[in-house]
Coordinates of N, CA, C and O in Angstrom, one line a residue:
X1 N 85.1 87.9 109.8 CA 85.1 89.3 109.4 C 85.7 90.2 110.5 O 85.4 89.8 111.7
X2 N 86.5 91.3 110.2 CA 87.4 92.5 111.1 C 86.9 93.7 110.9 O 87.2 94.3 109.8
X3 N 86.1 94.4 111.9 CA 85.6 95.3 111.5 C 87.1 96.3 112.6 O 87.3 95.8 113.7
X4 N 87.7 97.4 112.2 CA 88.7 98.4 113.1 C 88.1 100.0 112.8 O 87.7 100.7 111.9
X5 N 88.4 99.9 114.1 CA 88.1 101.5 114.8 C 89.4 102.6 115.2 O 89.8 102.5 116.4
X6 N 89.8 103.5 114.5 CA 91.1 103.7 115.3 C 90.4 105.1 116.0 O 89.4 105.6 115.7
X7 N 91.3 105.4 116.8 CA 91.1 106.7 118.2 C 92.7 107.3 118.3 O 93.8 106.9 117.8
X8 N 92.4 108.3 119.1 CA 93.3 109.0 120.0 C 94.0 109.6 118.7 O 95.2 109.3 118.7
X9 N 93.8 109.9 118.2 CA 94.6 111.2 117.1 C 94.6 112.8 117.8 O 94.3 112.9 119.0
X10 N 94.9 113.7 117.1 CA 94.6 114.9 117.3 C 96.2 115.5 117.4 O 97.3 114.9 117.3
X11 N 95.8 117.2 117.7 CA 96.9 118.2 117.5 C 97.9 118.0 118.7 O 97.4 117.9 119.9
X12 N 99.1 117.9 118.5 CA 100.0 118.0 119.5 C 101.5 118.8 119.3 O 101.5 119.3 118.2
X13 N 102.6 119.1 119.8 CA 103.1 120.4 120.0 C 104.2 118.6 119.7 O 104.1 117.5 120.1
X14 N 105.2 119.5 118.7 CA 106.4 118.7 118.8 C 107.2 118.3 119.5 O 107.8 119.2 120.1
X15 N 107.7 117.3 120.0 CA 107.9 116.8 121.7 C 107.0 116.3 122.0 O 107.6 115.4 122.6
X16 N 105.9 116.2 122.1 CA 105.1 115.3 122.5 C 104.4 114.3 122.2 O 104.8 113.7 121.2
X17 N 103.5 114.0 122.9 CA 103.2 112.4 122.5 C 101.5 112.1 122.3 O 100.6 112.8 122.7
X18 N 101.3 111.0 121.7 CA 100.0 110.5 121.8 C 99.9 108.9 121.7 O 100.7 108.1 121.3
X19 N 98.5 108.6 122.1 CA 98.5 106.7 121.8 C 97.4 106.9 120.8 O 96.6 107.8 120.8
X20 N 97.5 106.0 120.2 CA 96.6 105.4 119.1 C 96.2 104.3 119.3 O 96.9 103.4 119.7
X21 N 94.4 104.2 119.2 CA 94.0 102.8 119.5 C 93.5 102.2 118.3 O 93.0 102.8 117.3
X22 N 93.6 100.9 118.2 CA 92.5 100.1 117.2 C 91.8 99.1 118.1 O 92.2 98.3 119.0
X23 N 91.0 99.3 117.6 CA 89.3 98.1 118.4 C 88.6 97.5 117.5 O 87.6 97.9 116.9
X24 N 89.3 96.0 117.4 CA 88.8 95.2 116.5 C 87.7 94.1 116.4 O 87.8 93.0 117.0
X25 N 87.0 94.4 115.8 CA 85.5 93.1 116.5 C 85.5 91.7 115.9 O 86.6 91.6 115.5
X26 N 85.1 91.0 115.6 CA 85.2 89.9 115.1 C 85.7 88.7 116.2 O 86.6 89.2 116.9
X27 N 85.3 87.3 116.4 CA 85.7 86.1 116.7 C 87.5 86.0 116.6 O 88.1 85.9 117.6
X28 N 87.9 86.0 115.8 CA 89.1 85.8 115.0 C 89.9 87.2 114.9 O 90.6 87.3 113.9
X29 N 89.9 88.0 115.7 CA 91.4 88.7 115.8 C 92.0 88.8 116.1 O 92.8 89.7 115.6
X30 N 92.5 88.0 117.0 CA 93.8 87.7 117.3 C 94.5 86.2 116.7 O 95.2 85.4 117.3
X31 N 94.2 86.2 115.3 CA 94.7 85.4 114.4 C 95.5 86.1 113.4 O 96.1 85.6 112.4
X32 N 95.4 87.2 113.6 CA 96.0 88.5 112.5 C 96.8 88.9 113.3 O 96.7 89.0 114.5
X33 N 98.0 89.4 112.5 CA 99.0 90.5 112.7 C 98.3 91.8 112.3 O 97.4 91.9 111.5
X34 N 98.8 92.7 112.9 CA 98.4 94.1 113.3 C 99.4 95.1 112.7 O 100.6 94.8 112.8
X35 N 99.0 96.1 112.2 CA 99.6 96.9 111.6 C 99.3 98.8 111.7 O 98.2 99.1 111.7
X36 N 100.4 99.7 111.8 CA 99.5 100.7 112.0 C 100.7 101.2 110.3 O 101.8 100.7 110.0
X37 N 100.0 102.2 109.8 CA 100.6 102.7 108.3 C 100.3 104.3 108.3 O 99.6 104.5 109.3
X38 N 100.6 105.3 107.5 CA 100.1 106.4 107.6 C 100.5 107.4 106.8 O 101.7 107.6 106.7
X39 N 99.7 108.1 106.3 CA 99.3 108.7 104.4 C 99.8 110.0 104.9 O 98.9 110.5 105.7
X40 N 100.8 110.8 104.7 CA 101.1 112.2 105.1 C 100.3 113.0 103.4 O 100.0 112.3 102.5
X41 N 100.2 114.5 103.5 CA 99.7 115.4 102.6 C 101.2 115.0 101.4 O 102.4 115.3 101.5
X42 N 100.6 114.5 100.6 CA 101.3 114.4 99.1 C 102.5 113.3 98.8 O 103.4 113.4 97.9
X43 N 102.2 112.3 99.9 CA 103.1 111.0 100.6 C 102.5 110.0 99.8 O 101.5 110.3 99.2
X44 N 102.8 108.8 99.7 CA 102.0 107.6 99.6 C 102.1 106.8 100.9 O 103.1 107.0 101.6
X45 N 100.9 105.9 101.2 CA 100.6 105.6 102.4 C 101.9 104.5 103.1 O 102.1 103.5 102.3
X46 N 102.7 104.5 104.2 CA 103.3 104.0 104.5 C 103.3 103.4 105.6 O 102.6 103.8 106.6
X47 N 104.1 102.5 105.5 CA 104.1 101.2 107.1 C 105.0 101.9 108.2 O 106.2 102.2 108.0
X48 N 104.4 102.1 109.2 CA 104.5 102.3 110.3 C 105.2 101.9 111.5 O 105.9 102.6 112.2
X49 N 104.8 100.4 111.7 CA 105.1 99.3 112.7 C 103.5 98.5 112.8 O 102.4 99.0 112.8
X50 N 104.0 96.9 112.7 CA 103.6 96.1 113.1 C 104.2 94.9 113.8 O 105.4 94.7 114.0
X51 N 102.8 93.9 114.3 CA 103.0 93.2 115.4 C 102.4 91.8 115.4 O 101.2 91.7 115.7
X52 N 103.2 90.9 115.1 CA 102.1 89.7 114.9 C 101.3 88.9 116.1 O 101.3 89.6 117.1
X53 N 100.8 88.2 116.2 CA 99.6 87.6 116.7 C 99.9 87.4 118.1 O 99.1 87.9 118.9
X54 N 100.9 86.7 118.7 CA 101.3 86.8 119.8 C 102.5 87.6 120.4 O 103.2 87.3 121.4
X55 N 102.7 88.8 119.6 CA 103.5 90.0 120.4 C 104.7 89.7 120.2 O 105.5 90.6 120.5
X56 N 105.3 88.4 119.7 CA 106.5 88.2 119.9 C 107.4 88.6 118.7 O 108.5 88.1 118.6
X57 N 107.1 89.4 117.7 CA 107.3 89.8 116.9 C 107.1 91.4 116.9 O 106.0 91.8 117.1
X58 N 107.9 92.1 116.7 CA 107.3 93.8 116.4 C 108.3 94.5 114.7 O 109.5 94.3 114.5
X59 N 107.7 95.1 114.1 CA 109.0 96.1 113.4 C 108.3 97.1 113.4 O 107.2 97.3 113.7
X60 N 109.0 97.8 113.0 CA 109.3 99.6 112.4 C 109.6 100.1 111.4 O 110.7 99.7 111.4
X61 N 109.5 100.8 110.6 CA 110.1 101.9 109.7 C 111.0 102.0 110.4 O 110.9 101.7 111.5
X62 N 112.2 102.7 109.7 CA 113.6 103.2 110.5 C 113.2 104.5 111.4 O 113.8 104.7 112.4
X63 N 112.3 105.3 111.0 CA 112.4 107.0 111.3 C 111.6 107.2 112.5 O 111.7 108.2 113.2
X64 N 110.5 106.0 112.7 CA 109.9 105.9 113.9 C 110.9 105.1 115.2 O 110.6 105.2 116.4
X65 N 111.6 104.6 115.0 CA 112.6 103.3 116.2 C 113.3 104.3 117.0 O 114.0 105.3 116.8
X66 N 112.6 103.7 118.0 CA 113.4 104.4 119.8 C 112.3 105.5 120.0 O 112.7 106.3 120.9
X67 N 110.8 105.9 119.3 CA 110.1 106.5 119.5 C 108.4 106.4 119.5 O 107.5 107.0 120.0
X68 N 108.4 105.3 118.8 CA 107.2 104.8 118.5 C 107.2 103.1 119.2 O 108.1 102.4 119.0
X69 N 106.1 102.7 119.9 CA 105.8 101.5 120.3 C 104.4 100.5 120.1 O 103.5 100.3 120.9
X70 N 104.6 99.9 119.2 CA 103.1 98.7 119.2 C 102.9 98.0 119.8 O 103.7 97.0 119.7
X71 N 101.9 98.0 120.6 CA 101.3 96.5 121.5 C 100.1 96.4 120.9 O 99.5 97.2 120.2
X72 N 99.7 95.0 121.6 CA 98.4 94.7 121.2 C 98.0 94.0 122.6 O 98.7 93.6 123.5
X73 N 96.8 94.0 122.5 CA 96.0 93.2 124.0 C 94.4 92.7 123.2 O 93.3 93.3 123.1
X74 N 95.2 91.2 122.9 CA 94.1 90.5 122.2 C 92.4 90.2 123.2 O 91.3 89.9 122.8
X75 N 92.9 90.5 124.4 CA 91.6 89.9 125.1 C 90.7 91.1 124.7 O 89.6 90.9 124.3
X76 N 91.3 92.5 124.7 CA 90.4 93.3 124.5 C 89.7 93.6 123.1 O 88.6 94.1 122.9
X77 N 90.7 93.1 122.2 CA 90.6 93.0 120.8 C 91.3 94.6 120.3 O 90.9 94.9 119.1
X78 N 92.1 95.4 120.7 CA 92.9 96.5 121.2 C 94.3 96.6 120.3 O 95.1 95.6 120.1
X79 N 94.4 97.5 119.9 CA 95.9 97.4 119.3 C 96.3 98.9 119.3 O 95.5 99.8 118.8
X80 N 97.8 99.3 120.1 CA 97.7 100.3 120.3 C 99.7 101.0 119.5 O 100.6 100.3 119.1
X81 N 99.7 102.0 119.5 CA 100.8 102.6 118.8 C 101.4 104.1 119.7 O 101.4 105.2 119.2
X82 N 101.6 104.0 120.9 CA 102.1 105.0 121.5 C 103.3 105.8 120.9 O 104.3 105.2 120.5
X83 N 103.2 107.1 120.9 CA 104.3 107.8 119.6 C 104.2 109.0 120.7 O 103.4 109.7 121.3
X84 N 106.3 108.5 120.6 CA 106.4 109.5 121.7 C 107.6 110.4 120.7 O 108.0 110.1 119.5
X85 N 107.9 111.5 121.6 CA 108.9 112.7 120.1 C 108.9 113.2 119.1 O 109.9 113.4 118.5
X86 N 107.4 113.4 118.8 CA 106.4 113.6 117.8 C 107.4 114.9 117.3 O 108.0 115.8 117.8
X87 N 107.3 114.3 115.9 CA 107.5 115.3 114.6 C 106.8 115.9 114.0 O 105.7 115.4 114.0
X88 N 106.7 117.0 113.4 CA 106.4 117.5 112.2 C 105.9 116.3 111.3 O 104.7 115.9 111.0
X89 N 107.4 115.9 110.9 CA 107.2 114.6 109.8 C 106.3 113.8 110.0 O 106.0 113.2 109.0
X90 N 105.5 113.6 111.4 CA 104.6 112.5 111.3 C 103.4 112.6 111.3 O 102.6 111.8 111.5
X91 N 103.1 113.9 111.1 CA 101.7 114.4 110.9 C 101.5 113.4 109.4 O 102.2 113.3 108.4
X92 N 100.1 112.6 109.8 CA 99.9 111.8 108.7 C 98.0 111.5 109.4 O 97.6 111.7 110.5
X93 N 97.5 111.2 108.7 CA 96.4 110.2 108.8 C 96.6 109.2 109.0 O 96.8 108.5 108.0
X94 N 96.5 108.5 110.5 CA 97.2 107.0 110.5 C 96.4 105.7 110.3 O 95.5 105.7 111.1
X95 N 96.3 104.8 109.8 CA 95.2 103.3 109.5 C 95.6 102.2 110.3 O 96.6 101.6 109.9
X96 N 95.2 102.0 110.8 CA 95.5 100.3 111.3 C 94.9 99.5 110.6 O 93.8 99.7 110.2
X97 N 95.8 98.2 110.1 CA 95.4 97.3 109.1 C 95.3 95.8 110.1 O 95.9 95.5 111.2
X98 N 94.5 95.1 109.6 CA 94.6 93.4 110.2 C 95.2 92.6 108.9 O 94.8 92.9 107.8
X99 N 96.0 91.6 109.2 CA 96.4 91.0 107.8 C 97.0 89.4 108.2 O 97.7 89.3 109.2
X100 N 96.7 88.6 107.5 CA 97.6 87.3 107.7 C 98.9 87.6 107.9 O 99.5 86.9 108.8
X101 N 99.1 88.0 107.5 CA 101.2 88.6 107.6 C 101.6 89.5 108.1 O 100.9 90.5 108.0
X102 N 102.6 89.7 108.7 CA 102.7 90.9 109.5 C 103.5 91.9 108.7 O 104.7 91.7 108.3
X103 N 102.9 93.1 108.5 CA 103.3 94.1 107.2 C 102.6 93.7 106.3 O 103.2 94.0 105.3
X104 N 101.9 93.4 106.1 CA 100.8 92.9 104.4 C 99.6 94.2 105.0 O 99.5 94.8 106.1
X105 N 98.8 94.3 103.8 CA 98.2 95.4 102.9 C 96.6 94.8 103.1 O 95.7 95.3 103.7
X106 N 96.5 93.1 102.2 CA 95.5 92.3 101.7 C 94.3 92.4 102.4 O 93.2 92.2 101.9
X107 N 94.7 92.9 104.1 CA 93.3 92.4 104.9 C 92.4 94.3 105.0 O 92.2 95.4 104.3
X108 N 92.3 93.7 106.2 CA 91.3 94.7 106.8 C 91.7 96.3 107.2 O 92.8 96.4 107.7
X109 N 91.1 97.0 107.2 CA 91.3 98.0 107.5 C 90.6 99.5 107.7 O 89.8 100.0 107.0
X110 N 91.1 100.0 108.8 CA 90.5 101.2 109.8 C 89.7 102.0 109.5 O 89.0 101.4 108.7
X111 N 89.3 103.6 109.6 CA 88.9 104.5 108.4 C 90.2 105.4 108.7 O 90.4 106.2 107.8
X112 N 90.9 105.6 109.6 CA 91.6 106.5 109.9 C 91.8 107.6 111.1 O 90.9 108.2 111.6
X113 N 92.9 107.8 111.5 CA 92.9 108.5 112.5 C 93.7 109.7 112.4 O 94.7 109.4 111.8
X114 N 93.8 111.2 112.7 CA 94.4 112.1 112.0 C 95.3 112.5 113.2 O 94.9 112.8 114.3
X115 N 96.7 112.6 112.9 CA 97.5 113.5 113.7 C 98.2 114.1 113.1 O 98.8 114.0 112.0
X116 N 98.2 115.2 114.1 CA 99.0 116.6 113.5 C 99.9 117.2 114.6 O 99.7 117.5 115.7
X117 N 101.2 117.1 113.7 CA 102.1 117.7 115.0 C 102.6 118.9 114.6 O 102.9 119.0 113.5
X118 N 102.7 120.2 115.4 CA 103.2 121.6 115.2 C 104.5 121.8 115.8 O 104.9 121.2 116.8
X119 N 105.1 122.8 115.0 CA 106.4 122.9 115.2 C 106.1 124.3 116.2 O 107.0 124.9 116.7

């Protein structure tokens, strides 16, 4: 079982940046790929970037690349999403998911973390 916690949301001024954490508990998390997704006002919930199990894999959405970055640091059980050149557009409620696959839906997931960027 994967229990995720995400952090570090909140208001920030366009141009700027924030990290996003997830803190995963369970034996077995770093057997999952990692995912962060995120539900904008009147959006359906969308993929983000993910990262599979040993890092050596990452993707993106097109609209986040060259701005947004996922790592993970399994010892800590940690998965983080640093978003730098924050938009408008990415004001979203963001989820981190755990999943057999990297980009899959099926597994575990976060309650949410809220960011809001101002123009």
């Amino acid at each position: 079982q994967v229990q995720l916690v995400e952090s570090g949301g909140g208001l920030v001024q366009a141009g700027g940046s924030l990290r996003l954490s997830c803190v995963g508990s369970g034996r077995t998390f770093t057997t999952y790929s990692m995912g962060w997704f995120r539900q904008a006002p009147r959006k359906e919930r969308e993929f983000v970037a993910g990262i599979n199990w040993s890092s050596s894999v990452t993707r993106y959405t097109d609209s986040v690349k060259g701005r947004f970055t996922i790592s993970r640091d399994n010892a800590k059980n940690t998965v983080y999403l640093q978003m730098n050149s924050l938009k408008p557009e990415d004001t979203a409620v963001y989820y981190c998911n755990a999943d057999k696959d990297l980009g899959g839906t099926a597994g575990y997931w976060g309650q949410g973390t809220q960011v809001t960027v101002s123009s």
